[in-house]
PDB file of C-alpha atoms in Angstrom:
ATOM      1  CA  LEU A 241     119.316 108.761  90.273  1.00 75.00           C
ATOM      2  CA  THR A 242     121.437 106.513  92.494  1.00 78.00           C
ATOM      3  CA  ARG A 243     124.209 109.131  92.817  1.00 87.00           C
ATOM      4  CA  PRO A 244     122.745 112.613  92.111  1.00 89.00           C
ATOM      5  CA  ARG A 245     125.246 115.476  92.155  1.00 92.00           C
ATOM      6  CA  HIS A 246     123.027 118.495  92.803  1.00 94.00           C
ATOM      7  CA  ALA A 247     121.954 119.095  96.416  1.00 92.00           C
ATOM      8  CA  TYR A 248     118.288 119.637  95.494  1.00 90.00           C
ATOM      9  CA  THR A 249     118.198 116.427  93.444  1.00 89.00           C
ATOM     10  CA  GLN A 250     119.737 114.575  96.372  1.00 89.00           C
ATOM     11  CA  ALA A 251     117.015 115.948  98.640  1.00 88.00           C
ATOM     12  CA  LEU A 252     114.258 114.963  96.191  1.00 87.00           C
ATOM     13  CA  VAL A 253     115.545 111.398  95.886  1.00 87.00           C
ATOM     14  CA  ALA A 254     115.933 111.111  99.674  1.00 86.00           C
ATOM     15  CA  ALA A 255     112.344 112.354 100.090  1.00 87.00           C
ATOM     16  CA  GLN A 256     110.873 109.274  98.400  1.00 88.00           C
ATOM     17  CA  PRO A 257     108.993 107.240 101.061  1.00 89.00           C
ATOM     18  CA  VAL A 258     110.966 104.098 100.244  1.00 88.00           C
ATOM     19  CA  ARG A 259     114.082 105.901 101.592  1.00 88.00           C
ATOM     20  CA  TRP A 260     112.572 107.320 104.788  1.00 89.00           C
ATOM     21  CA  PRO A 261     114.021 106.040 108.087  1.00 87.00           C
ATOM     22  CA  ALA A 262     111.793 103.592 109.919  1.00 86.00           C
ATOM     23  CA  LEU A 263     109.400 104.940 112.527  1.00 88.00           C
ATOM     24  CA  PRO A 264     109.561 103.632 116.097  1.00 85.00           C
ATOM     25  CA  ALA A 265     106.847 101.193 117.079  1.00 82.00           C
ATOM     26  CA  SER A 266     103.736 102.828 118.500  1.00 79.00           C
ATOM     27  CA  ALA A 267     102.475 101.710 121.911  1.00 78.00           C
ATOM     28  CA  PRO A 268      98.686 101.153 121.999  1.00 78.00           C
ATOM     29  CA  GLY A 269      96.670 103.162 124.515  1.00 89.00           C
ATOM     30  CA  ARG A 270      92.986 103.158 125.393  1.00 92.00           C
ATOM     31  CA  LEU A 271      90.457 101.689 122.996  1.00 95.00           C
ATOM     32  CA  LEU A 272      88.854 104.291 120.724  1.00 95.00           C
ATOM     33  CA  LEU A 273      86.857 102.133 118.354  1.00 95.00           C
ATOM     34  CA  ALA A 274      86.049  98.488 117.685  1.00 96.00           C
ATOM     35  CA  ALA A 275      84.566  97.225 114.421  1.00 96.00           C
ATOM     36  CA  GLU A 276      83.292  93.667 113.972  1.00 96.00           C
ATOM     37  CA  GLY A 277      82.283  91.859 110.782  1.00 95.00           C
ATOM     38  CA  LEU A 278      82.101  95.001 108.631  1.00 94.00           C
ATOM     39  CA  GLY A 279      80.761  94.513 105.126  1.00 93.00           C
ATOM     40  CA  GLN A 280      79.983  97.208 102.571  1.00 93.00           C
ATOM     41  CA  SER A 281      79.019  97.624  98.923  1.00 91.00           C
ATOM     42  CA  LEU A 282      78.952 100.680  96.697  1.00 85.00           C
ATOM     43  CA  GLY A 283      77.297 100.996  93.303  1.00 82.00           C
ATOM     44  CA  GLY A 284      76.614  97.267  93.154  1.00 82.00           C
ATOM     45  CA  GLN A 285      80.277  96.453  93.857  1.00 85.00           C
ATOM     46  CA  ARG A 286      81.095  94.546  97.042  1.00 89.00           C
ATOM     47  CA  LEU A 287      84.033  96.362  98.637  1.00 90.00           C
ATOM     48  CA  PHE A 288      84.869  94.247 101.685  1.00 90.00           C
ATOM     49  CA  GLU A 289      83.272  91.834 104.121  1.00 91.00           C
ATOM     50  CA  GLN A 290      83.923  90.317 107.562  1.00 92.00           C
ATOM     51  CA  LEU A 291      86.436  93.033 108.422  1.00 93.00           C
ATOM     52  CA  ASP A 292      87.411  93.306 112.105  1.00 94.00           C
ATOM     53  CA  LEU A 293      89.424  96.260 113.397  1.00 94.00           C
ATOM     54  CA  SER A 294      90.314  97.826 116.750  1.00 94.00           C
ATOM     55  CA  ILE A 295      91.841 101.306 117.017  1.00 95.00           C
ATOM     56  CA  HIS A 296      93.623 102.509 120.152  1.00 95.00           C
ATOM     57  CA  THR A 297      95.072 105.916 120.970  1.00 93.00           C
ATOM     58  CA  GLY A 298      98.522 106.353 119.465  1.00 92.00           C
ATOM     59  CA  ALA A 299      97.905 103.818 116.709  1.00 93.00           C
ATOM     60  CA  ARG A 300      99.176 104.317 113.152  1.00 94.00           C
ATOM     61  CA  ILE A 301      97.083 102.467 110.569  1.00 94.00           C
ATOM     62  CA  ALA A 302      97.687 102.611 106.822  1.00 94.00           C
ATOM     63  CA  VAL A 303      94.959 101.671 104.337  1.00 94.00           C
ATOM     64  CA  SER A 304      96.135 101.084 100.763  1.00 91.00           C
ATOM     65  CA  GLY A 305      94.764  99.689  97.528  1.00 87.00           C
ATOM     66  CA  PRO A 306      93.664 100.740  94.036  1.00 87.00           C
ATOM     67  CA  SER A 307      91.060 103.407  93.312  1.00 86.00           C
ATOM     68  CA  GLY A 308      87.512 102.245  93.960  1.00 85.00           C
ATOM     69  CA  CYS A 309      88.422  99.467  96.403  1.00 88.00           C
ATOM     70  CA  GLY A 310      86.730 101.111  99.416  1.00 90.00           C
ATOM     71  CA  LYS A 311      89.506 102.952 101.285  1.00 92.00           C
ATOM     72  CA  THR A 312      87.539 106.176 101.760  1.00 92.00           C
ATOM     73  CA  THR A 313      84.329 104.242 102.426  1.00 93.00           C
ATOM     74  CA  LEU A 314      86.010 102.311 105.242  1.00 94.00           C
ATOM     75  CA  GLY A 315      87.178 105.525 106.882  1.00 94.00           C
ATOM     76  CA  ASN A 316      83.729 107.092 106.564  1.00 94.00           C
ATOM     77  CA  LEU A 317      82.173 104.047 108.219  1.00 95.00           C
ATOM     78  CA  LEU A 318      84.569 104.207 111.145  1.00 95.00           C
ATOM     79  CA  LEU A 319      83.885 107.918 111.663  1.00 94.00           C
ATOM     80  CA  GLY A 320      80.115 107.417 111.526  1.00 92.00           C
ATOM     81  CA  LEU A 321      79.658 109.329 108.260  1.00 92.00           C
ATOM     82  CA  LEU A 322      78.098 106.207 106.685  1.00 93.00           C
ATOM     83  CA  PRO A 323      76.069 103.392 108.259  1.00 94.00           C
ATOM     84  CA  PRO A 324      77.511  99.879 107.800  1.00 94.00           C
ATOM     85  CA  GLU A 325      75.518  97.424 105.717  1.00 94.00           C
ATOM     86  CA  ARG A 326      76.784  94.526 107.815  1.00 95.00           C
ATOM     87  CA  GLY A 327      78.582  94.309 111.129  1.00 96.00           C
ATOM     88  CA  ARG A 328      78.775  96.855 113.917  1.00 95.00           C
ATOM     89  CA  ILE A 329      81.040  99.639 115.176  1.00 96.00           C
ATOM     90  CA  VAL A 330      81.382 100.652 118.835  1.00 95.00           C
ATOM     91  CA  ARG A 331      83.026 104.051 119.445  1.00 94.00           C
ATOM     92  CA  HIS A 332      84.551 104.930 122.813  1.00 92.00           C
ATOM     93  CA  GLU A 333      84.890 108.683 122.357  1.00 87.00           C
ATOM     94  CA  ALA A 334      82.581 111.067 124.185  1.00 82.00           C
ATOM     95  CA  ARG A 335      83.631 114.281 122.420  1.00 87.00           C
ATOM     96  CA  PRO A 336      81.589 114.976 119.253  1.00 82.00           C
ATOM     97  CA  HIS A 337      84.684 116.468 117.580  1.00 90.00           C
ATOM     98  CA  GLY A 338      87.061 113.747 118.796  1.00 93.00           C
ATOM     99  CA  PHE A 339      87.127 112.087 115.344  1.00 95.00           C
ATOM    100  CA  GLN A 340      88.375 114.328 112.533  1.00 94.00           C
ATOM    101  CA  LYS A 341      88.620 113.786 108.765  1.00 94.00           C
ATOM    102  CA  LEU A 342      91.157 115.272 106.359  1.00 92.00           C
ATOM    103  CA  TYR A 343      89.389 115.300 103.003  1.00 87.00           C
ATOM    104  CA  GLN A 344      91.117 114.312  99.779  1.00 82.00           C
ATOM    105  CA  ASP A 345      89.696 117.455  98.124  1.00 83.00           C
ATOM    106  CA  PRO A 346      90.452 120.274 100.599  1.00 83.00           C
ATOM    107  CA  VAL A 347      88.672 122.927  98.489  1.00 84.00           C
ATOM    108  CA  ALA A 348      85.322 121.296  99.303  1.00 84.00           C
ATOM    109  CA  ALA A 349      86.099 121.370 103.039  1.00 87.00           C
ATOM    110  CA  PHE A 350      86.181 125.183 103.372  1.00 92.00           C
ATOM    111  CA  PRO A 351      83.490 127.862 102.849  1.00 91.00           C
ATOM    112  CA  PRO A 352      84.256 129.127  99.322  1.00 90.00           C
ATOM    113  CA  ARG A 353      83.659 132.856  99.929  1.00 91.00           C
ATOM    114  CA  GLN A 354      85.212 133.126 103.366  1.00 93.00           C
ATOM    115  CA  ALA A 355      88.851 133.983 104.081  1.00 95.00           C
ATOM    116  CA  LEU A 356      90.778 131.079 105.588  1.00 95.00           C
ATOM    117  CA  ARG A 357      91.644 133.151 108.657  1.00 94.00           C
ATOM    118  CA  ARG A 358      87.922 133.540 109.428  1.00 93.00           C
ATOM    119  CA  SER A 359      87.443 129.763 109.198  1.00 92.00           C
ATOM    120  CA  LEU A 360      90.225 129.110 111.704  1.00 94.00           C
ATOM    121  CA  THR A 361      89.289 132.015 113.996  1.00 93.00           C
ATOM    122  CA  ASP A 362      85.647 130.918 114.166  1.00 93.00           C
ATOM    123  CA  LEU A 363      86.776 127.406 115.065  1.00 93.00           C
ATOM    124  CA  CYS A 364      89.012 128.708 117.856  1.00 93.00           C
ATOM    125  CA  ARG A 365      86.217 130.857 119.280  1.00 93.00           C
ATOM    126  CA  LEU A 366      83.670 128.054 119.096  1.00 93.00           C
ATOM    127  CA  HIS A 367      85.920 125.692 121.053  1.00 92.00           C
ATOM    128  CA  ARG A 368      87.486 128.380 123.270  1.00 93.00           C
ATOM    129  CA  LEU A 369      90.988 127.903 121.909  1.00 91.00           C
ATOM    130  CA  PRO A 370      93.704 130.596 121.781  1.00 90.00           C
ATOM    131  CA  VAL A 371      93.184 132.558 118.553  1.00 86.00           C
ATOM    132  CA  ALA A 372      96.965 132.699 118.053  1.00 86.00           C
ATOM    133  CA  ARG A 373      97.327 128.905 118.105  1.00 87.00           C
ATOM    134  CA  PRO A 374      96.889 128.293 114.329  1.00 90.00           C
ATOM    135  CA  ALA A 375      99.971 130.430 113.562  1.00 90.00           C
ATOM    136  CA  ALA A 376     102.323 127.966 115.288  1.00 87.00           C
ATOM    137  CA  LEU A 377     100.834 124.994 113.453  1.00 87.00           C
ATOM    138  CA  LEU A 378     101.044 126.762 110.098  1.00 90.00           C
ATOM    139  CA  ASP A 379     104.674 127.636 110.759  1.00 88.00           C
ATOM    140  CA  ASP A 380     105.447 123.963 111.495  1.00 84.00           C
ATOM    141  CA  LEU A 381     103.777 123.074 108.180  1.00 84.00           C
ATOM    142  CA  GLY A 382     105.894 125.573 106.258  1.00 85.00           C
ATOM    143  CA  LEU A 383     103.086 128.033 105.532  1.00 89.00           C
ATOM    144  CA  ASP A 384     103.053 131.834 105.645  1.00 90.00           C
ATOM    145  CA  THR A 385     100.124 133.104 107.717  1.00 89.00           C
ATOM    146  CA  GLY A 386      99.581 135.801 105.086  1.00 91.00           C
ATOM    147  CA  LEU A 387      97.771 133.293 102.872  1.00 92.00           C
ATOM    148  CA  LEU A 388      95.000 133.131 105.476  1.00 94.00           C
ATOM    149  CA  GLU A 389      93.691 136.434 104.116  1.00 95.00           C
ATOM    150  CA  ARG A 390      92.667 134.665 100.890  1.00 95.00           C
ATOM    151  CA  PRO A 391      89.600 132.523 100.124  1.00 94.00           C
ATOM    152  CA  PRO A 392      90.202 128.799  99.475  1.00 92.00           C
ATOM    153  CA  GLY A 393      90.056 129.176  95.690  1.00 89.00           C
ATOM    154  CA  SER A 394      93.006 131.604  95.750  1.00 91.00           C
ATOM    155  CA  VAL A 395      95.375 129.175  97.485  1.00 90.00           C
ATOM    156  CA  SER A 396      97.201 126.244  95.884  1.00 85.00           C
ATOM    157  CA  GLY A 397      95.884 122.733  96.535  1.00 82.00           C
ATOM    158  CA  GLY A 398      99.002 121.773  98.480  1.00 82.00           C
ATOM    159  CA  GLU A 399      98.804 124.846 100.711  1.00 88.00           C
ATOM    160  CA  LEU A 400      95.107 124.277 101.339  1.00 89.00           C
ATOM    161  CA  GLN A 401      95.723 120.664 102.324  1.00 86.00           C
ATOM    162  CA  ARG A 402      98.177 121.837 104.964  1.00 87.00           C
ATOM    163  CA  VAL A 403      95.722 124.452 106.271  1.00 92.00           C
ATOM    164  CA  ALA A 404      93.155 121.631 106.569  1.00 91.00           C
ATOM    165  CA  ILE A 405      95.663 119.570 108.576  1.00 88.00           C
ATOM    166  CA  ALA A 406      96.282 122.525 110.905  1.00 90.00           C
ATOM    167  CA  ARG A 407      92.523 122.998 111.364  1.00 92.00           C
ATOM    168  CA  ALA A 408      92.029 119.344 112.343  1.00 92.00           C
ATOM    169  CA  LEU A 409      94.971 119.387 114.764  1.00 90.00           C
ATOM    170  CA  LEU A 410      93.551 122.448 116.548  1.00 91.00           C
ATOM    171  CA  LEU A 411      90.849 120.254 118.089  1.00 91.00           C
ATOM    172  CA  ASP A 412      93.273 117.725 119.631  1.00 91.00           C
ATOM    173  CA  PRO A 413      91.415 114.810 118.008  1.00 93.00           C
ATOM    174  CA  SER A 414      91.574 111.261 119.334  1.00 94.00           C
ATOM    175  CA  LEU A 415      91.398 109.854 115.788  1.00 95.00           C
ATOM    176  CA  ILE A 416      92.392 111.504 112.518  1.00 95.00           C
ATOM    177  CA  PHE A 417      91.171 109.918 109.286  1.00 95.00           C
ATOM    178  CA  ALA A 418      93.641 111.279 106.723  1.00 94.00           C
ATOM    179  CA  ASP A 419      92.272 110.546 103.242  1.00 92.00           C
ATOM    180  CA  GLU A 420      95.361 110.954 101.018  1.00 90.00           C
ATOM    181  CA  PRO A 421      96.331 114.200 102.792  1.00 87.00           C
ATOM    182  CA  THR A 422      99.560 114.671 100.827  1.00 84.00           C
ATOM    183  CA  SER A 423      98.368 113.713  97.336  1.00 81.00           C
ATOM    184  CA  ARG A 424      98.857 117.292  96.052  1.00 78.00           C
ATOM    185  CA  LEU A 425     102.273 117.838  97.623  1.00 82.00           C
ATOM    186  CA  ASP A 426     105.771 117.443  96.193  1.00 85.00           C
ATOM    187  CA  PRO A 427     107.971 114.761  97.870  1.00 87.00           C
ATOM    188  CA  LEU A 428     109.842 117.205 100.128  1.00 86.00           C
ATOM    189  CA  THR A 429     106.679 118.915 101.360  1.00 85.00           C
ATOM    190  CA  GLN A 430     104.942 115.537 101.760  1.00 87.00           C
ATOM    191  CA  GLN A 431     107.681 114.334 104.090  1.00 88.00           C
ATOM    192  CA  GLN A 432     107.609 117.564 106.107  1.00 84.00           C
ATOM    193  CA  THR A 433     103.811 117.529 106.368  1.00 84.00           C
ATOM    194  CA  LEU A 434     103.557 113.905 107.505  1.00 89.00           C
ATOM    195  CA  ASN A 435     106.290 114.448 110.081  1.00 86.00           C
ATOM    196  CA  VAL A 436     104.318 117.391 111.524  1.00 84.00           C
ATOM    197  CA  LEU A 437     101.112 115.337 111.502  1.00 87.00           C
ATOM    198  CA  LEU A 438     102.790 112.451 113.323  1.00 89.00           C
ATOM    199  CA  LYS A 439     104.579 114.729 115.780  1.00 86.00           C
ATOM    200  CA  SER A 440     101.290 116.421 116.696  1.00 85.00           C
ATOM    201  CA  ALA A 441      99.432 113.098 116.852  1.00 88.00           C
ATOM    202  CA  GLU A 442     102.089 111.647 119.142  1.00 88.00           C
ATOM    203  CA  ALA A 443     101.942 114.686 121.452  1.00 86.00           C
ATOM    204  CA  GLN A 444      98.133 114.375 121.658  1.00 86.00           C
ATOM    205  CA  GLU A 445      98.175 110.546 121.722  1.00 89.00           C
ATOM    206  CA  SER A 446      95.942 110.608 118.649  1.00 92.00           C
ATOM    207  CA  ALA A 447      95.436 107.617 116.393  1.00 94.00           C
ATOM    208  CA  VAL A 448      95.917 108.235 112.669  1.00 95.00           C
ATOM    209  CA  LEU A 449      94.230 106.264 109.882  1.00 96.00           C
ATOM    210  CA  LEU A 450      96.088 107.111 106.650  1.00 95.00           C
ATOM    211  CA  VAL A 451      94.713 106.329 103.191  1.00 94.00           C
ATOM    212  CA  THR A 452      97.342 106.150 100.459  1.00 91.00           C
ATOM    213  CA  HIS A 453      97.973 104.615  97.046  1.00 88.00           C
ATOM    214  CA  ASP A 454     101.719 104.427  97.792  1.00 89.00           C
ATOM    215  CA  ARG A 455     102.665 101.029  99.211  1.00 88.00           C
ATOM    216  CA  HIS A 456     106.077 102.301 100.316  1.00 90.00           C
ATOM    217  CA  LEU A 457     104.383 105.103 102.248  1.00 91.00           C
ATOM    218  CA  ALA A 458     101.921 102.620 103.763  1.00 91.00           C
ATOM    219  CA  ARG A 459     104.762 100.348 104.933  1.00 91.00           C
ATOM    220  CA  TRP A 460     106.654 103.302 106.425  1.00 91.00           C
ATOM    221  CA  PHE A 461     103.628 104.746 108.179  1.00 90.00           C
ATOM    222  CA  GLY A 462     101.551 101.913 109.496  1.00 83.00           C
ATOM    223  CA  SER A 463     102.348  99.713 112.446  1.00 82.00           C
ATOM    224  CA  THR A 464      99.052  98.162 111.265  1.00 88.00           C
ATOM    225  CA  GLN A 465      98.340  97.873 107.531  1.00 89.00           C
ATOM    226  CA  ILE A 466      95.089  97.154 105.720  1.00 90.00           C
ATOM    227  CA  GLU A 467      95.341  96.425 102.027  1.00 90.00           C
ATOM    228  CA  LEU A 468      92.069  96.374 100.107  1.00 89.00           C
ATOM    229  CA  GLY A 469      91.651  95.042  96.585  1.00 79.00           C
ATOM    230  CA  LEU A 470      89.101  95.151  93.810  1.00 69.00           C
ATOM    231  CA  ARG A 471      86.884  92.090  93.564  1.00 59.00           C
ATOM    232  CA  THR A 472      86.517  90.569  90.098  1.00 51.00           C
ATOM    233  CA  PRO A 473      82.861  89.711  89.440  1.00 47.00           C
ATOM    234  CA  ALA A 474      82.165  86.070  88.712  1.00 40.00           C
ATOM    235  CA  PRO A 475      81.540  85.388  84.975  1.00 36.00           C
ATOM    236  CA  SER A 476      77.880  85.052  84.046  1.00 37.00           C
ATOM    237  CA  MET A 477      76.648  81.698  82.764  1.00 36.00           C
ATOM    238  CA  THR A 478      75.100  81.927  79.288  1.00 31.00           C
TER     239      THR A 478
END
């Protein structure tokens, strides 16, 4: 693995996040969101407490930790999809679609009986965007526009994740909460997809909050990193 001979093997090894070249530092812009003293529990398990966070345009924030530690819950709180149990969140974004979420399960994020092209076309018409705009994004993500004629269930999970990324980018969001957006992709496609996401976010001055289990990916991505852990309950006294 340290000296592969085949070109494809070399590309696969080079596509591991630990080998990616470092990203340039991101310059903070205007304040999008400020959270103070956040605390949250789920299913009787305390996830985190007294968490303070500010997000500015152009920021790259990576959230990592084991399953069940509250990564998705934190993102949902920041986007307003859940109310905080403790603390407060102040959002400085007037557009109702300015915060976008990339779901970990992309199948659940699309109408099951509707062709993908209809989903994207309806979005463009609703927000008065050029109907041809999705094609350029899909091309950047390595997708053939022909797959848009299929319903979500007829497309692979990796392809559907990239369609979901294109759909979110269409709205020029100020903040993108990317909940493990490349979990279904092979290493080469993961690298390509994240580069497109970052390139688009940089052009739009969007902040990106990335959830990942991969610590190497978190270190590469985030100029700010949040690492959550599972709390061990105190032993009961008997």
